[in-house]
Coordinates of C-alpha atoms in Angstrom, one line a residue:
D21 CA -5.6 -10.5 17.5
F22 CA -9.1 -11.1 19.3
C23 CA -10.5 -10.4 15.9
R24 CA -8.2 -13.4 14.0
Y25 CA -9.1 -15.4 17.0
R26 CA -12.9 -15.3 16.8
T27 CA -12.8 -15.9 12.9
K28 CA -10.5 -19.0 12.8
D29 CA -11.0 -22.5 12.8
L30 CA -14.7 -22.0 13.5
K31 CA -15.4 -25.8 12.3
K32 CA -13.0 -27.0 15.0
R33 CA -14.9 -25.2 18.0
T34 CA -16.9 -26.4 20.0
A35 CA -20.3 -25.8 20.6
M36 CA -19.5 -24.4 24.2
E37 CA -16.2 -21.9 22.2
L38 CA -19.1 -20.8 19.9
E39 CA -22.0 -20.3 22.2
M40 CA -19.4 -18.0 24.8
L41 CA -18.2 -16.1 21.6
A42 CA -21.2 -15.6 20.7
S43 CA -22.9 -14.2 23.5
K44 CA -20.2 -11.1 23.7
P45 CA -20.1 -9.2 20.2
Q46 CA -18.8 -6.1 21.7
V47 CA -15.6 -7.6 23.0
W48 CA -13.0 -5.8 20.9
D49 CA -15.7 -5.0 18.5
T50 CA -14.1 -2.9 15.7
M51 CA -16.4 -0.2 15.7
Q52 CA -16.1 0.2 19.7
V53 CA -12.7 0.5 19.3
L54 CA -12.7 3.1 16.5
S55 CA -15.2 5.2 18.2
T56 CA -13.3 4.8 21.6
L57 CA -10.0 6.0 20.2
N58 CA -12.1 9.0 18.3
R59 CA -13.6 9.7 21.7
M60 CA -9.7 10.0 23.1
V61 CA -8.6 12.1 20.0
T62 CA -12.2 14.7 20.4
Q63 CA -11.7 15.5 24.0
S64 CA -8.4 15.7 23.9
E65 CA -8.0 18.8 21.6
I66 CA -5.0 16.7 20.1
M67 CA -6.4 17.8 16.6
T68 CA -7.1 21.4 16.6
I69 CA -3.2 22.2 18.4
L70 CA -1.9 19.9 15.3
R71 CA -4.1 22.4 13.4
D72 CA -2.6 25.4 14.3
D73 CA 1.2 23.8 14.0
D74 CA 0.2 22.8 10.8
R75 CA -0.7 26.4 9.6
D76 CA 2.1 27.9 11.4
P77 CA 5.3 25.6 11.8
D78 CA 7.1 28.0 14.1
N79 CA 4.6 28.3 16.8
A80 CA 5.6 25.1 18.2
R81 CA 2.6 24.5 20.3
L82 CA 2.6 20.9 20.2
H83 CA 6.2 21.0 21.8
D84 CA 5.1 23.3 24.5
V85 CA 1.9 21.0 25.7
L86 CA 3.7 17.7 25.6
T87 CA 6.8 19.1 27.1
S88 CA 4.5 20.6 30.0
E89 CA 4.3 19.8 33.7
V90 CA 2.6 16.2 33.6
G91 CA -1.0 16.4 35.2
L92 CA -4.4 15.6 33.6
V93 CA -4.3 17.8 30.7
H94 CA -0.7 16.5 29.7
V95 CA -2.3 12.7 30.0
Q96 CA -5.2 13.5 27.6
Y97 CA -2.7 15.4 25.0
V98 CA -0.5 12.3 25.0
L99 CA -3.5 9.6 24.8
G100 CA -4.7 11.6 21.9
Y101 CA -1.9 12.0 20.2
F102 CA -0.7 8.6 20.1
S103 CA -4.4 7.0 19.6
L104 CA -4.0 8.8 16.3
V105 CA -1.0 6.1 15.8
C106 CA -3.5 3.6 16.6
M107 CA -6.4 4.3 14.3
C108 CA -3.6 4.3 11.4
R109 CA -3.0 0.8 12.5
M110 CA -6.3 -0.4 12.7
H111 CA -7.6 1.0 9.3
A112 CA -4.4 -0.5 7.6
T113 CA -5.7 -3.6 9.0
C114 CA -8.9 -3.4 7.9
G115 CA -7.8 -2.5 4.1
D116 CA -8.6 1.3 4.4
Y117 CA -4.8 2.3 3.7
H118 CA -6.4 6.3 2.2
T119 CA -8.1 6.9 6.0
A120 CA -4.8 5.5 7.7
L121 CA -2.6 8.0 5.7
K122 CA -5.4 10.7 6.5
T123 CA -5.3 10.4 9.9
V124 CA -1.5 10.9 10.7
E125 CA -2.1 14.0 7.8
L126 CA -2.1 16.3 10.8
L127 CA 1.4 14.6 13.4
D128 CA 4.5 16.6 13.6
F129 CA 6.0 15.6 10.4
R130 CA 7.8 18.4 9.6
S131 CA 9.9 18.4 13.1
S132 CA 11.8 15.5 11.4
V133 CA 13.7 18.8 9.6
S134 CA 14.3 20.8 12.4
D135 CA 15.8 21.0 16.5
Q136 CA 12.3 19.5 17.9
V137 CA 12.2 15.3 17.8
P138 CA 9.1 14.6 16.4
M139 CA 6.4 13.0 19.4
Y140 CA 6.3 9.6 18.2
M141 CA 10.5 9.4 17.9
R142 CA 10.3 9.7 21.6
V143 CA 8.9 6.1 21.7
T144 CA 11.3 4.0 19.4
S145 CA 8.3 1.2 19.1
C146 CA 5.7 4.1 18.2
Y147 CA 7.9 5.6 15.2
I148 CA 8.5 1.7 13.7
T149 CA 4.9 0.8 14.1
L150 CA 3.5 4.0 13.2
Y151 CA 6.4 4.5 9.9
Y152 CA 6.1 0.5 9.1
F153 CA 2.1 1.4 8.8
I154 CA 2.6 4.4 6.5
G155 CA 5.4 2.3 4.5
F156 CA 2.6 -0.4 3.7
S157 CA -0.3 1.9 3.1
Y158 CA 2.0 3.2 0.7
M159 CA 3.0 0.0 -1.2
M160 CA -1.0 -0.8 -1.3
M161 CA -1.7 2.3 -2.7
R162 CA 1.0 1.9 -6.0
R163 CA 2.9 4.9 -4.4
Y164 CA 6.0 2.3 -4.1
S165 CA 8.9 5.4 -3.8
D166 CA 7.2 7.0 -1.1
A167 CA 6.9 3.7 0.8
V168 CA 10.5 2.5 0.0
R169 CA 11.6 6.4 1.2
T170 CA 10.0 5.8 4.4
M171 CA 10.6 2.2 5.6
T172 CA 14.0 3.1 4.6
Q173 CA 14.4 5.6 7.1
V174 CA 13.3 3.6 9.5
V175 CA 15.7 0.8 9.2
L176 CA 18.7 3.2 8.9
Y177 CA 17.5 4.6 12.4
L178 CA 17.5 1.5 13.7
N179 CA 21.3 0.4 12.3
R180 CA 22.2 3.6 14.0
T181 CA 20.7 2.9 17.2
Q182 CA 21.3 -1.2 17.0
H183 CA 23.8 -0.4 20.2
L184 CA 20.9 1.3 22.3
T185 CA 18.1 -1.5 21.6
R186 CA 16.7 -3.0 25.1
P187 CA 17.1 -6.3 25.3
Y188 CA 13.0 -7.3 25.8
Q189 CA 13.0 -5.2 22.3
Y190 CA 15.8 -6.5 20.2
E191 CA 13.6 -9.6 18.9
Q192 CA 10.2 -7.9 18.2
I193 CA 12.7 -4.9 16.9
N194 CA 14.6 -7.6 14.0
K195 CA 11.6 -8.8 13.2
R196 CA 9.9 -5.7 11.9
T197 CA 13.6 -5.1 10.7
E198 CA 13.2 -8.3 8.4
Q199 CA 9.3 -7.6 7.4
M200 CA 10.3 -3.7 6.4
H201 CA 13.5 -5.4 4.2
K202 CA 11.1 -7.8 2.4
L203 CA 8.8 -5.2 1.7
I204 CA 11.3 -2.8 0.0
S205 CA 12.1 -5.9 -2.0
M206 CA 8.4 -6.3 -3.4
C207 CA 8.4 -2.1 -4.0
I208 CA 11.9 -2.6 -5.7
S209 CA 10.9 -5.1 -7.9
L210 CA 7.8 -4.0 -8.7
C211 CA 8.6 -0.5 -9.5
P212 CA 13.0 -0.1 -9.9
Q213 CA 13.6 3.1 -9.0
R214 CA 16.2 5.9 -9.7
S215 CA 17.9 6.3 -6.3
V216 CA 17.5 3.4 -3.0
E217 CA 19.7 3.7 -0.1
D218 CA 23.5 2.1 -1.0
S219 CA 23.4 -0.1 1.9
V220 CA 19.8 -1.1 2.5
M221 CA 20.4 -2.1 -1.6
Q222 CA 23.6 -4.2 -0.8
H223 CA 21.8 -5.6 2.5
L224 CA 18.9 -7.0 -0.1
Q225 CA 21.3 -8.2 -2.7
D226 CA 23.4 -10.2 0.2
K227 CA 20.8 -11.4 2.6
Y228 CA 17.5 -12.0 -0.6
A229 CA 19.6 -12.3 -3.7
D230 CA 17.5 -15.5 -4.6
Q231 CA 14.0 -13.7 -3.5
L232 CA 15.2 -10.9 -5.7
A233 CA 15.7 -13.0 -8.6
R234 CA 12.4 -14.6 -8.2
L235 CA 11.0 -11.7 -7.8
A236 CA 11.9 -10.1 -11.1
K237 CA 10.8 -12.8 -12.8
G238 CA 7.3 -12.4 -11.4
E239 CA 6.9 -15.3 -9.8
D240 CA 3.8 -14.8 -7.5
S241 CA 4.8 -17.9 -5.0
M242 CA 7.4 -15.7 -3.9
Y243 CA 5.2 -12.9 -3.6
E244 CA 2.7 -14.7 -1.7
E245 CA 5.9 -15.8 0.5
L246 CA 7.1 -12.5 1.1
Y247 CA 3.8 -10.8 1.6
G248 CA 2.5 -13.4 4.1
Y249 CA 5.7 -12.7 6.3
A250 CA 5.8 -9.1 5.9
A251 CA 2.7 -7.5 5.7
P252 CA 0.4 -7.0 8.7
K253 CA -2.2 -9.8 9.4
S254 CA -5.5 -8.1 8.1
I255 CA -8.5 -8.5 10.3
Y256 CA -12.3 -8.9 9.6
P257 CA -13.7 -6.4 11.3
A258 CA -17.4 -8.0 11.8
V259 CA -18.6 -10.2 14.3
P260 CA -19.3 -13.6 12.6
N261 CA -22.7 -15.1 13.0
Y262 CA -21.3 -18.2 14.0
P263 CA -24.5 -20.6 14.0
E264 CA -23.8 -20.0 10.2
A265 CA -20.7 -18.9 9.4
N266 CA -19.0 -19.4 6.3
S267 CA -15.2 -20.1 7.4
R268 CA -14.0 -19.9 3.7
E269 CA -15.7 -16.5 2.7
I270 CA -14.4 -15.1 5.9
I271 CA -10.6 -16.5 5.0
Q272 CA -11.5 -15.1 1.1
S273 CA -11.9 -11.3 2.6
L274 CA -9.0 -11.8 4.9
N275 CA -7.2 -12.4 1.7
Q276 CA -8.6 -10.1 -0.5
Q277 CA -5.6 -7.6 -0.1
F278 CA -3.1 -9.4 -1.4
A279 CA -5.5 -10.7 -4.2
V280 CA -5.7 -6.8 -5.1
L281 CA -1.6 -6.7 -5.2
Q282 CA -1.8 -10.4 -6.9
T283 CA -3.9 -8.3 -9.9
E284 CA -1.2 -5.0 -10.0
I285 CA 1.5 -8.1 -10.1
R286 CA -0.3 -9.8 -13.1
Q287 CA -0.6 -6.8 -14.7
Q288 CA 2.9 -6.0 -14.8
H289 CA 4.5 -9.6 -15.7
K290 CA 5.7 -8.7 -19.0
L291 CA 7.3 -5.1 -17.6
P292 CA 10.6 -6.2 -16.4
L293 CA 11.4 -8.3 -19.8
I294 CA 10.1 -5.3 -21.8
R295 CA 12.2 -2.8 -18.9
S296 CA 15.4 -4.6 -19.4
Y297 CA 15.5 -4.3 -23.0
L298 CA 14.7 -0.5 -23.3
K299 CA 18.0 0.0 -21.0
L300 CA 19.9 -1.4 -23.6
Y301 CA 18.6 1.1 -26.3
T302 CA 18.1 4.9 -27.2
T303 CA 16.0 4.4 -29.8
I304 CA 14.0 0.9 -31.1
S305 CA 11.3 0.1 -33.3
A306 CA 7.9 -1.1 -31.8
A307 CA 8.3 -4.4 -33.9
K308 CA 11.7 -5.3 -33.2
L309 CA 10.9 -4.3 -29.5
A310 CA 7.4 -6.8 -30.0
A311 CA 9.9 -9.4 -31.4
F312 CA 12.7 -9.7 -28.5
A313 CA 9.4 -9.8 -26.1
E314 CA 8.6 -12.9 -26.6
N315 CA 7.5 -12.4 -30.2
T316 CA 4.5 -10.3 -28.7
P317 CA 2.2 -8.8 -31.3
E318 CA 2.8 -5.2 -31.7
Q319 CA -0.6 -4.3 -30.9
D320 CA -0.1 -6.0 -27.2
L321 CA 3.5 -4.4 -26.7
R322 CA 2.0 -0.6 -27.3
A323 CA -0.5 -1.9 -24.5
H324 CA 2.4 -2.8 -21.9
L325 CA 4.4 0.1 -23.3
M326 CA 1.5 2.3 -21.3
C327 CA 0.9 0.1 -18.8
L328 CA 4.4 0.9 -18.1
K329 CA 3.9 4.0 -18.3
H330 CA 1.0 4.2 -16.5
K331 CA 2.2 2.1 -13.3
T332 CA 5.8 4.0 -12.9
I333 CA 3.6 7.5 -13.1
G334 CA 2.0 8.7 -9.6
L335 CA 2.0 11.0 -6.5
L336 CA 6.1 11.1 -4.9
K337 CA 6.7 13.0 -2.3
T338 CA 9.5 15.6 -3.5
G339 CA 10.5 18.8 -2.9
N340 CA 7.8 21.2 -0.5
T341 CA 5.8 18.4 0.0
A342 CA 9.1 15.7 1.1
S343 CA 8.2 16.2 4.6
G344 CA 4.4 17.2 5.1
S345 CA 1.1 15.1 5.0
P346 CA 1.5 12.0 4.3
L347 CA -1.6 12.3 1.1
A348 CA 0.7 15.0 -0.4
G349 CA 2.7 14.8 -3.4
Q350 CA 3.4 15.9 -6.8
V351 CA 2.4 13.6 -10.0
V352 CA 5.7 12.7 -11.3
S353 CA 7.5 9.4 -12.9
S354 CA 9.4 7.3 -10.7
S355 CA 10.7 4.7 -13.0
N356 CA 14.4 4.3 -13.7
V357 CA 13.7 4.2 -17.6
D358 CA 11.6 7.0 -19.6
F359 CA 10.8 6.8 -23.0
F360 CA 7.9 7.6 -25.6
V361 CA 6.5 6.3 -28.9
E362 CA 6.6 8.2 -31.9
K363 CA 6.0 7.1 -35.4
G364 CA 6.3 3.4 -34.4
V365 CA 9.8 3.8 -32.7
V366 CA 10.3 4.1 -29.2
H367 CA 12.4 6.8 -28.0
I368 CA 14.7 6.2 -24.2
A369 CA 15.7 8.8 -22.6
D370 CA 19.3 8.9 -21.1
T371 CA 18.1 8.8 -17.1
R372 CA 21.5 6.8 -16.1
V373 CA 22.4 8.2 -12.3
A374 CA 26.1 8.2 -11.6
P375 CA 27.1 5.5 -9.5
T376 CA 27.9 5.9 -5.7
F377 CA 31.0 4.2 -3.9
V378 CA 30.2 5.7 -0.7
H379 CA 28.7 2.4 1.0
Y380 CA 32.0 0.4 -0.9
F381 CA 34.1 3.1 0.8
T382 CA 32.0 2.5 4.0
K383 CA 32.4 -1.2 4.2
H384 CA 36.2 -1.4 3.7
I385 CA 36.8 1.1 6.0
E386 CA 34.9 -0.3 9.1
K387 CA 36.9 -3.9 7.9
L388 CA 40.0 -2.3 8.3
E389 CA 38.7 -0.5 11.5
A390 CA 37.8 -4.0 13.0
Q391 CA 41.1 -5.8 11.6
C392 CA 43.3 -2.8 13.8
A393 CA 41.3 -3.0 17.0
D394 CA 42.1 -7.3 16.4
L395 CA 45.7 -6.6 15.9
S396 CA 45.6 -4.3 19.0
S397 CA 43.7 -6.5 21.2
R398 CA 46.4 -9.3 20.1
A399 CA 49.4 -6.9 20.9
A400 CA 48.0 -6.5 24.1

């Protein structure tokens, strides 16, 4: 917040304010903050413990250390552990998404599929923050399926434990949940996927139907609106040269992350239309598909088909990598349409997933139980 404060509305600041800011450049300096966090991690030796547990998951050394008697050593380990989460957050807000994921790659993610509760899940706000920034980093690295899976996990957890939320956290958690829903809707629009959690998809269709329709049309203004609300606020990591500060350059650097995403959106402008026609056929000539796609020249259509292939193939956490490092993954296609072109004909594979009715029945069972409870209370 202070980094944003010292770079905001510099032209409206008085000479005294600018002089005060210029006289104390070390206050919340980005490099000093990162250095402090890194020093806490190094001195706590938490990385050694995490590496040991990564090599031998049955060792559970981290679990033993964090459940030991509270003392100076215990506090050091805890501070070192949560400093890693803070470093992930800082790198993500600075725009270094690979380093953000690299910072937390040794955390106890494997514990989420074992009997031991991961340390970050013991503090609800930490769990939400960690997965929110991991999910956002995935989205900016074009790993949309992993972003949806990561944020969906938190959204479902919050839905299950809503009744346990402390009153003072309720508003903040609701806002974060809404932010994640909007980021998920952006990811689904950029990369439609084979399997999205039914309850999450139903919530998006019920609450954000208009936004989803506008995203499907590729409206830049809709993407910008959702990104402005749901994405973490970028920070300007350097200290401005106040006497010669250029507010326009600072604003441009802060908007650079959305500019990168906007380039990705514009590259996919034709893809939703092409994808919709591919779903209707098992084979279709490239010339016919080009005529359907707003009379696009056939050569340009081939370029769009290559773009569709490129945009939907990337790293995805599956199988053995599903519960490991955030950077792990296998190169696979995450698209709900698979195809290849041979001799001017586009062949589309049948990748339809059998529909599930879990959410439909769950929703109506809940309604029935609510009605039965209401009738019982009236009868009493």
